[in-house]
Amino acid sequence: MKKIQMVDLQTQYEFIKDNVDNSVLEVMKNGTFINGPSVSEFQSNLESYLNVKHVIPCANGTDALQIALMSLELKPGDEIITSDFTFAATVEVIALLRLTPVLVDVDLDTFNIDCNKVVQAITSKTKAIIPVHLFGQVANMEKLMSIAKTHNLFLIEDNAQGIGSTYEFSNNTKVKSGAIGDIGTTSFFPSKNLGCFGDGGAIFTNNDDLAHTIRGIVNHGMYKRYHHDVVGVNSRLDSIQAAVLNTKLPLLDFYNERRKQTSLFYSKRFESNQYLITPIVKGNCQSHVFHQYTLRVINGMRDALADYLSALKIPFGIYYPIPLHRQKAYVDIRNNESDFKISNLMSEQVISLPMHSELEENQIDFICDKINKFFKDQDN
Ligand SMILES: *Cc1c(COP(=O)(O)O)cnc(C)c1O
């Protein structure tokens, strides 16, 4: 059996080597390292794929979130609601811009932001909601869109883990994640579902005015050369990364399908394991692209399972071991532990197994056999 890895970027590269090598070499031969033709090509390729009017490439997924917030003309102290159970980037940019992060608990089944708690958290200072499509499953966008509309709030989708998933509204309209709210953001970090060979990110919107504002912000606040109208940043996707992404974007649906098949394979094997809750997919089966395959261990043995997997050299991840409200940087006196029952519980129960498009059946079998054996041994 091949060595099991959490993600296997070497094997993925072997499959696409000729195409990627050629497109990267092209950039080197042309010497167009910044804002070269590969970048504008990728921009329009991704606009078509997502069926969104504007894609603005940038340097990484964290910048994408920061720039999205910068484009909304908010004031210090304005409140931004986001999930307590996510990667720190989401809350970090809120705090950096001197806005006030308001963390809310998540839904037990999906790990995504709890829409009822979102409503309870809204005040006169609330300006935006940032749902995160955690582990690849789209948040309840129908509800969130309606909340945002009622309370006149911006909706920014953190789609770093969800790219390629499709949300179906109750009127059967289907929209790609990231293209639903006012702004969507993503990351092309190498291990994401659509990863480049370094850092990269992008911002999406269907709003022409926001797109115009954002294009200036990513380029030092310039709308006319050497005229700086607003305080901007330097955030670019470089041409080599864009060249890599141009060869990988046509494979994204295939990669996501492989992930889905792997998730089904795992869940089938854990079907009769009473100590594990396998991922629950809400809505249509296109709404989850399994950035992570995350189990809940419900008999208090998550850490023991983690030790056992470490001993067997089976990789795993704990996403996330500490909810954001308990992180030193984001502790807020207004937070009550009783408001975060689910995120606290999730940080004790979750464990993510190897998940990538190159995982082989015998590897998944091996992982499942060992995990089922671990729990059987507890019973005896
Ligand atoms: C990866 C990730 C980010 C940040 O992306 P970078 O490209 O690493 O800056 C933001 N939000 C979520 C939910 C992520 O998973």
Short mmCIF file of C-alpha atoms and ligand atoms in Angstrom, two decimals:
data_model
loop_
_atom_site.label_atom_id
_atom_site.label_comp_id
_atom_site.label_asym_id
_atom_site.label_seq_id
_atom_site.Cartn_x
_atom_site.Cartn_y
_atom_site.Cartn_z
CA MET A 1 0.00 0.00 0.00
CA LYS A 2 1.13 3.51 -0.80
CA LYS A 3 2.01 5.73 2.18
CA ILE A 4 -1.15 7.43 3.44
CA GLN A 5 -1.02 11.23 3.51
CA MET A 6 -3.50 13.88 4.65
CA VAL A 7 -3.17 15.41 1.18
CA ASP A 8 -1.03 13.98 -1.63
CA LEU A 9 0.09 16.85 -3.81
CA GLN A 10 3.01 14.90 -5.33
CA THR A 11 0.74 12.24 -6.83
CA GLN A 12 -1.68 14.89 -8.03
CA TYR A 13 1.24 16.67 -9.74
CA GLU A 14 2.38 13.47 -11.47
CA PHE A 15 -1.01 13.22 -13.20
CA ILE A 16 -0.94 16.78 -14.56
CA LYS A 17 2.82 17.28 -14.89
CA ASP A 18 3.06 17.89 -18.64
CA ASN A 19 0.30 20.50 -18.72
CA VAL A 20 1.42 22.33 -15.60
CA ASP A 21 5.09 22.31 -16.60
CA ASN A 22 4.26 23.75 -20.00
CA SER A 23 2.03 26.50 -18.69
CA VAL A 24 4.54 27.52 -16.00
CA LEU A 25 7.42 27.48 -18.50
CA GLU A 26 5.37 29.68 -20.78
CA VAL A 27 5.27 32.38 -18.09
CA MET A 28 9.04 32.15 -17.62
CA LYS A 29 9.68 32.40 -21.35
CA ASN A 30 7.40 35.44 -21.62
CA GLY A 31 8.81 37.08 -18.51
CA THR A 32 5.31 38.27 -17.58
CA PHE A 33 5.56 37.36 -13.92
CA ILE A 34 3.07 39.92 -12.56
CA ASN A 35 -0.34 40.58 -14.16
CA GLY A 36 0.58 38.44 -17.16
CA PRO A 37 -1.91 36.96 -19.62
CA SER A 38 -2.30 33.84 -17.45
CA VAL A 39 -3.88 36.00 -14.72
CA SER A 40 -6.54 37.58 -16.93
CA GLU A 41 -7.17 34.18 -18.50
CA PHE A 42 -7.70 32.63 -15.07
CA GLN A 43 -9.96 35.48 -14.04
CA SER A 44 -12.27 34.89 -16.98
CA ASN A 45 -12.07 31.08 -16.66
CA LEU A 46 -13.16 31.31 -13.03
CA GLU A 47 -15.91 33.83 -13.85
CA SER A 48 -17.35 31.32 -16.32
CA TYR A 49 -16.98 28.38 -13.95
CA LEU A 50 -18.71 30.18 -11.07
CA ASN A 51 -21.13 32.02 -13.33
CA VAL A 52 -20.26 35.25 -11.52
CA LYS A 53 -19.78 38.68 -13.11
CA HIS A 54 -16.48 39.60 -11.48
CA VAL A 55 -13.51 37.64 -10.18
CA ILE A 56 -10.69 39.71 -8.69
CA PRO A 57 -7.60 37.55 -8.06
CA CYS A 58 -5.46 38.42 -5.02
CA ALA A 59 -2.55 37.09 -2.99
CA ASN A 60 -4.27 34.69 -0.57
CA GLY A 61 -7.59 33.85 1.07
CA THR A 62 -6.95 36.00 4.14
CA ASP A 63 -6.30 39.08 1.97
CA ALA A 64 -9.47 38.25 0.04
CA LEU A 65 -11.50 38.50 3.26
CA GLN A 66 -9.74 41.68 4.38
CA ILE A 67 -10.20 43.38 1.00
CA ALA A 68 -13.87 42.33 0.89
CA LEU A 69 -14.43 44.07 4.23
CA MET A 70 -12.38 47.11 3.17
CA SER A 71 -14.66 47.60 0.17
CA LEU A 72 -17.77 48.11 2.31
CA GLU A 73 -16.84 51.53 3.76
CA LEU A 74 -17.33 50.43 7.36
CA LYS A 75 -16.35 52.40 10.48
CA PRO A 76 -14.37 51.22 13.50
CA GLY A 77 -16.74 49.58 15.96
CA ASP A 78 -19.14 48.32 13.31
CA GLU A 79 -20.05 44.74 14.16
CA ILE A 80 -19.41 41.77 11.89
CA ILE A 81 -21.05 38.47 12.72
CA THR A 82 -19.14 35.27 11.99
CA SER A 83 -18.76 31.69 13.13
CA ASP A 84 -17.04 30.71 16.37
CA PHE A 85 -15.89 27.46 14.76
CA THR A 86 -13.59 28.27 11.83
CA PHE A 87 -10.01 29.05 10.89
CA ALA A 88 -8.76 32.25 12.57
CA ALA A 89 -8.33 34.14 9.28
CA THR A 90 -12.03 34.97 9.18
CA VAL A 91 -12.05 36.78 12.53
CA GLU A 92 -8.48 38.10 12.25
CA VAL A 93 -9.27 40.46 9.38
CA ILE A 94 -12.32 41.84 11.20
CA ALA A 95 -10.17 42.70 14.21
CA LEU A 96 -7.32 44.08 12.07
CA LEU A 97 -9.67 46.60 10.49
CA ARG A 98 -10.78 47.75 13.98
CA LEU A 99 -14.23 46.33 13.34
CA THR A 100 -15.87 44.32 16.12
CA PRO A 101 -16.11 40.56 15.61
CA VAL A 102 -19.29 39.02 16.98
CA LEU A 103 -18.88 35.27 17.23
CA VAL A 104 -21.87 32.97 17.12
CA ASP A 105 -22.30 29.26 17.70
CA VAL A 106 -22.68 26.63 14.99
CA ASP A 107 -25.23 24.06 13.93
CA LEU A 108 -24.68 20.56 15.34
CA ASP A 109 -25.27 18.74 12.06
CA THR A 110 -23.26 20.86 9.63
CA PHE A 111 -20.66 22.74 11.73
CA ASN A 112 -21.89 25.86 9.91
CA ILE A 113 -23.09 29.11 11.48
CA ASP A 114 -26.42 28.77 13.36
CA CYS A 115 -28.86 31.11 11.61
CA ASN A 116 -31.11 31.54 14.66
CA LYS A 117 -28.12 32.66 16.71
CA VAL A 118 -27.16 35.05 13.91
CA VAL A 119 -30.53 36.77 14.27
CA GLN A 120 -30.11 37.01 18.07
CA ALA A 121 -26.67 38.61 17.63
CA ILE A 122 -27.84 41.45 15.38
CA THR A 123 -27.69 44.96 16.89
CA SER A 124 -27.94 48.46 15.45
CA LYS A 125 -24.18 48.32 14.84
CA THR A 126 -24.22 45.11 12.82
CA LYS A 127 -23.08 45.68 9.24
CA ALA A 128 -22.22 42.28 7.79
CA ILE A 129 -22.39 38.52 8.23
CA ILE A 130 -19.53 36.24 7.15
CA PRO A 131 -20.66 32.62 6.93
CA VAL A 132 -17.91 30.07 6.32
CA HIS A 133 -18.73 27.05 4.15
CA LEU A 134 -16.91 24.85 6.63
CA PHE A 135 -15.28 21.61 5.49
CA GLY A 136 -16.80 22.17 2.05
CA GLN A 137 -20.50 22.28 2.91
CA VAL A 138 -22.45 25.40 1.95
CA ALA A 139 -24.04 27.22 4.90
CA ASN A 140 -27.81 27.80 4.93
CA MET A 141 -27.64 30.60 2.37
CA GLU A 142 -31.38 30.82 1.83
CA LYS A 143 -31.91 31.77 5.46
CA LEU A 144 -28.81 33.96 5.60
CA MET A 145 -29.82 35.88 2.46
CA SER A 146 -33.23 36.52 3.96
CA ILE A 147 -31.73 37.66 7.30
CA ALA A 148 -29.28 39.95 5.48
CA LYS A 149 -32.08 41.45 3.41
CA THR A 150 -34.40 42.02 6.38
CA HIS A 151 -31.69 43.72 8.44
CA ASN A 152 -29.93 45.44 5.53
CA LEU A 153 -26.60 43.67 6.09
CA PHE A 154 -23.81 42.71 3.72
CA LEU A 155 -23.19 39.01 3.24
CA ILE A 156 -19.62 37.84 2.57
CA GLU A 157 -19.13 34.12 1.94
CA ASP A 158 -15.82 32.69 3.12
CA ASN A 159 -15.61 30.03 0.43
CA ALA A 160 -12.00 28.97 1.08
CA GLN A 161 -13.13 25.40 1.80
CA GLY A 162 -16.20 25.24 -0.42
CA ILE A 163 -15.11 26.03 -3.96
CA GLY A 164 -17.06 24.03 -6.54
CA SER A 165 -20.07 23.36 -4.34
CA THR A 166 -23.54 24.35 -5.52
CA TYR A 167 -26.37 25.64 -3.38
CA GLU A 168 -29.95 24.92 -4.35
CA PHE A 169 -32.64 27.36 -3.22
CA SER A 170 -36.17 26.16 -2.48
CA ASN A 171 -37.32 27.56 -5.85
CA ASN A 172 -34.77 25.17 -7.45
CA THR A 173 -32.36 27.94 -8.47
CA LYS A 174 -28.82 26.61 -8.25
CA VAL A 175 -25.90 28.93 -7.55
CA LYS A 176 -22.22 28.12 -7.04
CA SER A 177 -20.99 28.89 -3.54
CA GLY A 178 -19.17 32.21 -3.35
CA ALA A 179 -21.45 33.71 -5.99
CA ILE A 180 -24.51 33.91 -3.72
CA GLY A 181 -23.86 36.75 -1.24
CA ASP A 182 -22.68 40.30 -1.96
CA ILE A 183 -19.07 39.11 -2.03
CA GLY A 184 -17.41 35.69 -1.98
CA THR A 185 -13.79 34.97 -1.16
CA THR A 186 -11.55 31.96 -1.62
CA SER A 187 -8.03 30.65 -1.08
CA PHE A 188 -5.81 28.70 -3.48
CA PHE A 189 -3.52 27.46 -0.70
CA PRO A 190 -1.99 24.22 -2.05
CA SER A 191 -4.11 21.86 0.08
CA LYS A 192 -7.46 23.53 -0.71
CA ASN A 193 -9.79 21.83 -3.22
CA LEU A 194 -8.42 24.12 -5.94
CA GLY A 195 -4.84 24.79 -4.88
CA CYS A 196 -1.91 26.45 -6.61
CA PHE A 197 1.81 25.91 -5.96
CA GLY A 198 2.15 28.66 -3.37
CA ASP A 199 -0.23 31.30 -2.06
CA GLY A 200 -3.20 32.64 -3.97
CA GLY A 201 -6.75 33.86 -3.48
CA ALA A 202 -9.70 35.53 -5.17
CA ILE A 203 -12.73 37.70 -4.51
CA PHE A 204 -16.05 37.28 -6.38
CA THR A 205 -19.01 39.59 -6.80
CA ASN A 206 -21.93 40.27 -9.11
CA ASN A 207 -22.00 43.91 -7.99
CA ASP A 208 -20.27 46.23 -10.53
CA ASP A 209 -19.64 49.02 -8.00
CA LEU A 210 -18.09 46.69 -5.42
CA ALA A 211 -15.97 45.07 -8.14
CA HIS A 212 -14.66 48.47 -9.18
CA THR A 213 -13.86 49.43 -5.58
CA ILE A 214 -12.13 46.09 -4.96
CA ARG A 215 -9.99 46.33 -8.12
CA GLY A 216 -8.64 49.62 -6.79
CA ILE A 217 -8.04 48.35 -3.25
CA VAL A 218 -5.94 45.36 -4.37
CA ASN A 219 -3.76 47.80 -6.33
CA HIS A 220 -2.74 50.40 -3.69
CA GLY A 221 -6.06 52.23 -3.89
CA MET A 222 -5.35 53.32 -7.48
CA TYR A 223 -8.16 53.83 -9.97
CA LYS A 224 -5.93 55.94 -12.22
CA ARG A 225 -2.18 55.35 -12.35
CA TYR A 226 -0.44 57.10 -9.40
CA HIS A 227 -3.70 58.59 -8.16
CA HIS A 228 -4.42 56.96 -4.79
CA ASP A 229 -8.07 57.59 -3.93
CA VAL A 230 -8.38 55.21 -1.00
CA VAL A 231 -5.94 53.39 1.29
CA GLY A 232 -5.31 50.12 -0.49
CA VAL A 233 -3.00 47.14 -0.28
CA ASN A 234 -0.73 45.24 -2.65
CA SER A 235 -2.40 41.89 -3.18
CA ARG A 236 -1.84 40.02 -6.44
CA LEU A 237 -2.07 36.49 -7.74
CA ASP A 238 1.23 36.03 -9.56
CA SER A 239 1.31 34.78 -13.15
CA ILE A 240 2.95 31.44 -12.33
CA GLN A 241 0.23 30.61 -9.81
CA ALA A 242 -2.43 31.66 -12.32
CA ALA A 243 -0.83 29.36 -14.92
CA VAL A 244 -1.03 26.45 -12.47
CA LEU A 245 -4.67 27.28 -11.70
CA ASN A 246 -5.56 27.46 -15.40
CA THR A 247 -4.50 23.84 -15.79
CA LYS A 248 -6.21 22.71 -12.57
CA LEU A 249 -9.55 24.55 -12.81
CA PRO A 250 -10.90 22.22 -15.55
CA LEU A 251 -10.20 19.32 -13.15
CA LEU A 252 -11.94 20.83 -10.11
CA ASP A 253 -15.25 19.03 -10.64
CA PHE A 254 -13.39 15.74 -11.11
CA TYR A 255 -11.34 16.34 -7.95
CA ASN A 256 -14.48 17.19 -5.97
CA GLU A 257 -16.27 14.10 -7.31
CA ARG A 258 -13.35 11.94 -6.14
CA ARG A 259 -13.61 13.54 -2.70
CA LYS A 260 -17.34 12.82 -2.62
CA GLN A 261 -16.80 9.17 -3.56
CA THR A 262 -14.17 8.87 -0.84
CA SER A 263 -16.57 10.35 1.71
CA LEU A 264 -19.26 7.83 0.73
CA PHE A 265 -16.75 5.00 1.01
CA TYR A 266 -15.70 6.13 4.50
CA SER A 267 -19.26 6.66 5.71
CA LYS A 268 -20.36 3.24 4.47
CA ARG A 269 -17.57 1.57 6.42
CA PHE A 270 -18.50 3.48 9.60
CA GLU A 271 -22.23 2.82 9.20
CA SER A 272 -22.47 0.38 12.10
CA ASN A 273 -19.94 2.13 14.33
CA GLN A 274 -22.14 3.55 17.10
CA TYR A 275 -19.41 5.82 18.45
CA LEU A 276 -18.97 7.83 15.28
CA ILE A 277 -21.22 10.38 13.62
CA THR A 278 -20.33 10.64 9.94
CA PRO A 279 -20.77 13.90 7.98
CA ILE A 280 -24.38 14.93 7.36
CA VAL A 281 -25.03 16.46 3.95
CA LYS A 282 -27.91 18.94 3.85
CA GLY A 283 -29.83 19.76 0.73
CA ASN A 284 -28.68 18.51 -2.62
CA CYS A 285 -25.65 16.27 -2.92
CA GLN A 286 -23.71 18.96 -4.81
CA SER A 287 -23.70 21.19 -1.73
CA HIS A 288 -20.71 19.50 -0.05
CA VAL A 289 -17.28 19.22 -1.66
CA PHE A 290 -15.53 17.57 1.31
CA HIS A 291 -12.57 19.82 1.83
CA GLN A 292 -12.39 17.78 5.02
CA TYR A 293 -14.03 14.49 6.00
CA THR A 294 -14.82 15.22 9.63
CA LEU A 295 -16.15 12.67 12.10
CA ARG A 296 -17.62 13.29 15.54
CA VAL A 297 -16.42 10.84 18.20
CA ILE A 298 -19.26 10.73 20.73
CA ASN A 299 -17.92 8.48 23.49
CA GLY A 300 -15.30 10.92 24.77
CA MET A 301 -12.47 8.99 23.10
CA ARG A 302 -11.44 11.44 20.37
CA ASP A 303 -8.01 12.06 21.86
CA ALA A 304 -7.45 8.34 22.48
CA LEU A 305 -8.35 7.68 18.84
CA ALA A 306 -5.93 10.41 17.77
CA ASP A 307 -3.11 8.79 19.78
CA TYR A 308 -3.93 5.41 18.26
CA LEU A 309 -3.85 6.83 14.71
CA SER A 310 -0.54 8.57 15.45
CA ALA A 311 0.95 5.29 16.62
CA LEU A 312 -0.16 3.64 13.36
CA LYS A 313 1.19 6.60 11.34
CA ILE A 314 -2.27 7.30 9.94
CA PRO A 315 -2.48 11.07 9.48
CA PHE A 316 -5.46 13.02 10.80
CA GLY A 317 -6.36 16.61 11.66
CA ILE A 318 -8.25 18.26 14.51
CA TYR A 319 -10.10 21.18 12.93
CA TYR A 320 -10.45 23.04 15.20
CA PRO A 321 -9.12 22.18 18.67
CA ILE A 322 -10.02 25.55 20.25
CA PRO A 323 -13.10 27.59 19.28
CA LEU A 324 -12.32 31.21 18.43
CA HIS A 325 -14.04 32.67 21.53
CA ARG A 326 -11.47 30.85 23.67
CA GLN A 327 -8.46 32.05 21.70
CA LYS A 328 -6.40 34.55 23.67
CA ALA A 329 -6.44 37.11 20.85
CA TYR A 330 -10.24 37.06 20.56
CA VAL A 331 -11.41 36.67 24.15
CA ASP A 332 -14.20 39.18 24.69
CA ILE A 333 -15.82 39.92 28.03
CA ARG A 334 -19.22 39.91 26.35
CA ASN A 335 -18.85 36.24 25.46
CA ASN A 336 -20.61 33.69 27.66
CA GLU A 337 -19.51 30.06 27.55
CA SER A 338 -23.19 29.09 27.52
CA ASP A 339 -23.53 30.78 24.12
CA PHE A 340 -21.01 28.37 22.59
CA LYS A 341 -22.28 24.95 23.64
CA ILE A 342 -21.97 23.41 20.19
CA SER A 343 -18.59 24.83 19.16
CA ASN A 344 -17.16 23.80 22.54
CA LEU A 345 -18.52 20.29 22.05
CA MET A 346 -17.25 20.11 18.46
CA SER A 347 -13.73 21.05 19.48
CA GLU A 348 -13.79 18.01 21.79
CA GLN A 349 -15.40 15.59 19.33
CA VAL A 350 -14.11 16.31 15.82
CA ILE A 351 -11.42 14.47 13.93
CA SER A 352 -10.72 14.77 10.21
CA LEU A 353 -9.40 11.83 8.20
CA PRO A 354 -7.15 11.89 5.12
CA MET A 355 -9.15 13.41 2.25
CA HIS A 356 -7.91 14.13 -1.25
CA SER A 357 -8.59 13.15 -4.83
CA GLU A 358 -5.68 10.68 -4.99
CA LEU A 359 -6.67 8.52 -2.02
CA GLU A 360 -6.86 4.85 -3.06
CA GLU A 361 -9.46 2.30 -2.05
CA ASN A 362 -7.00 0.07 -0.18
CA GLN A 363 -5.79 3.07 1.81
CA ILE A 364 -9.35 4.02 2.84
CA ASP A 365 -10.01 0.38 3.70
CA PHE A 366 -6.94 0.26 5.89
CA ILE A 367 -7.91 3.44 7.74
CA CYS A 368 -11.50 2.23 8.32
CA ASP A 369 -10.41 -1.24 9.47
CA LYS A 370 -8.08 0.24 12.06
CA ILE A 371 -10.61 2.77 13.34
CA ASN A 372 -13.41 0.20 13.61
CA LYS A 373 -11.01 -2.15 15.39
CA PHE A 374 -10.10 0.62 17.86
CA PHE A 375 -13.73 0.99 18.92
CA LYS A 376 -14.38 -2.76 18.96
CA ASP A 377 -11.44 -3.19 21.35
CA GLN A 378 -13.01 -0.59 23.68
CA ASP A 379 -16.18 -2.69 23.81
CA ASN A 380 -14.34 -5.82 24.88
C1 LIG B 1 -7.57 28.56 4.30
C2 LIG B 1 -8.63 29.42 4.83
C3 LIG B 1 -8.52 30.83 4.84
C4 LIG B 1 -7.25 31.56 4.50
O1 LIG B 1 -6.66 31.31 3.30
P1 LIG B 1 -5.11 31.65 3.06
O2 LIG B 1 -4.97 31.56 1.59
O3 LIG B 1 -4.31 30.64 3.79
O4 LIG B 1 -4.87 33.03 3.57
C5 LIG B 1 -9.60 31.57 5.26
N1 LIG B 1 -10.72 30.99 5.69
C6 LIG B 1 -10.86 29.64 5.74
C7 LIG B 1 -12.15 29.06 6.23
C8 LIG B 1 -9.81 28.82 5.33
O5 LIG B 1 -9.96 27.49 5.39
#
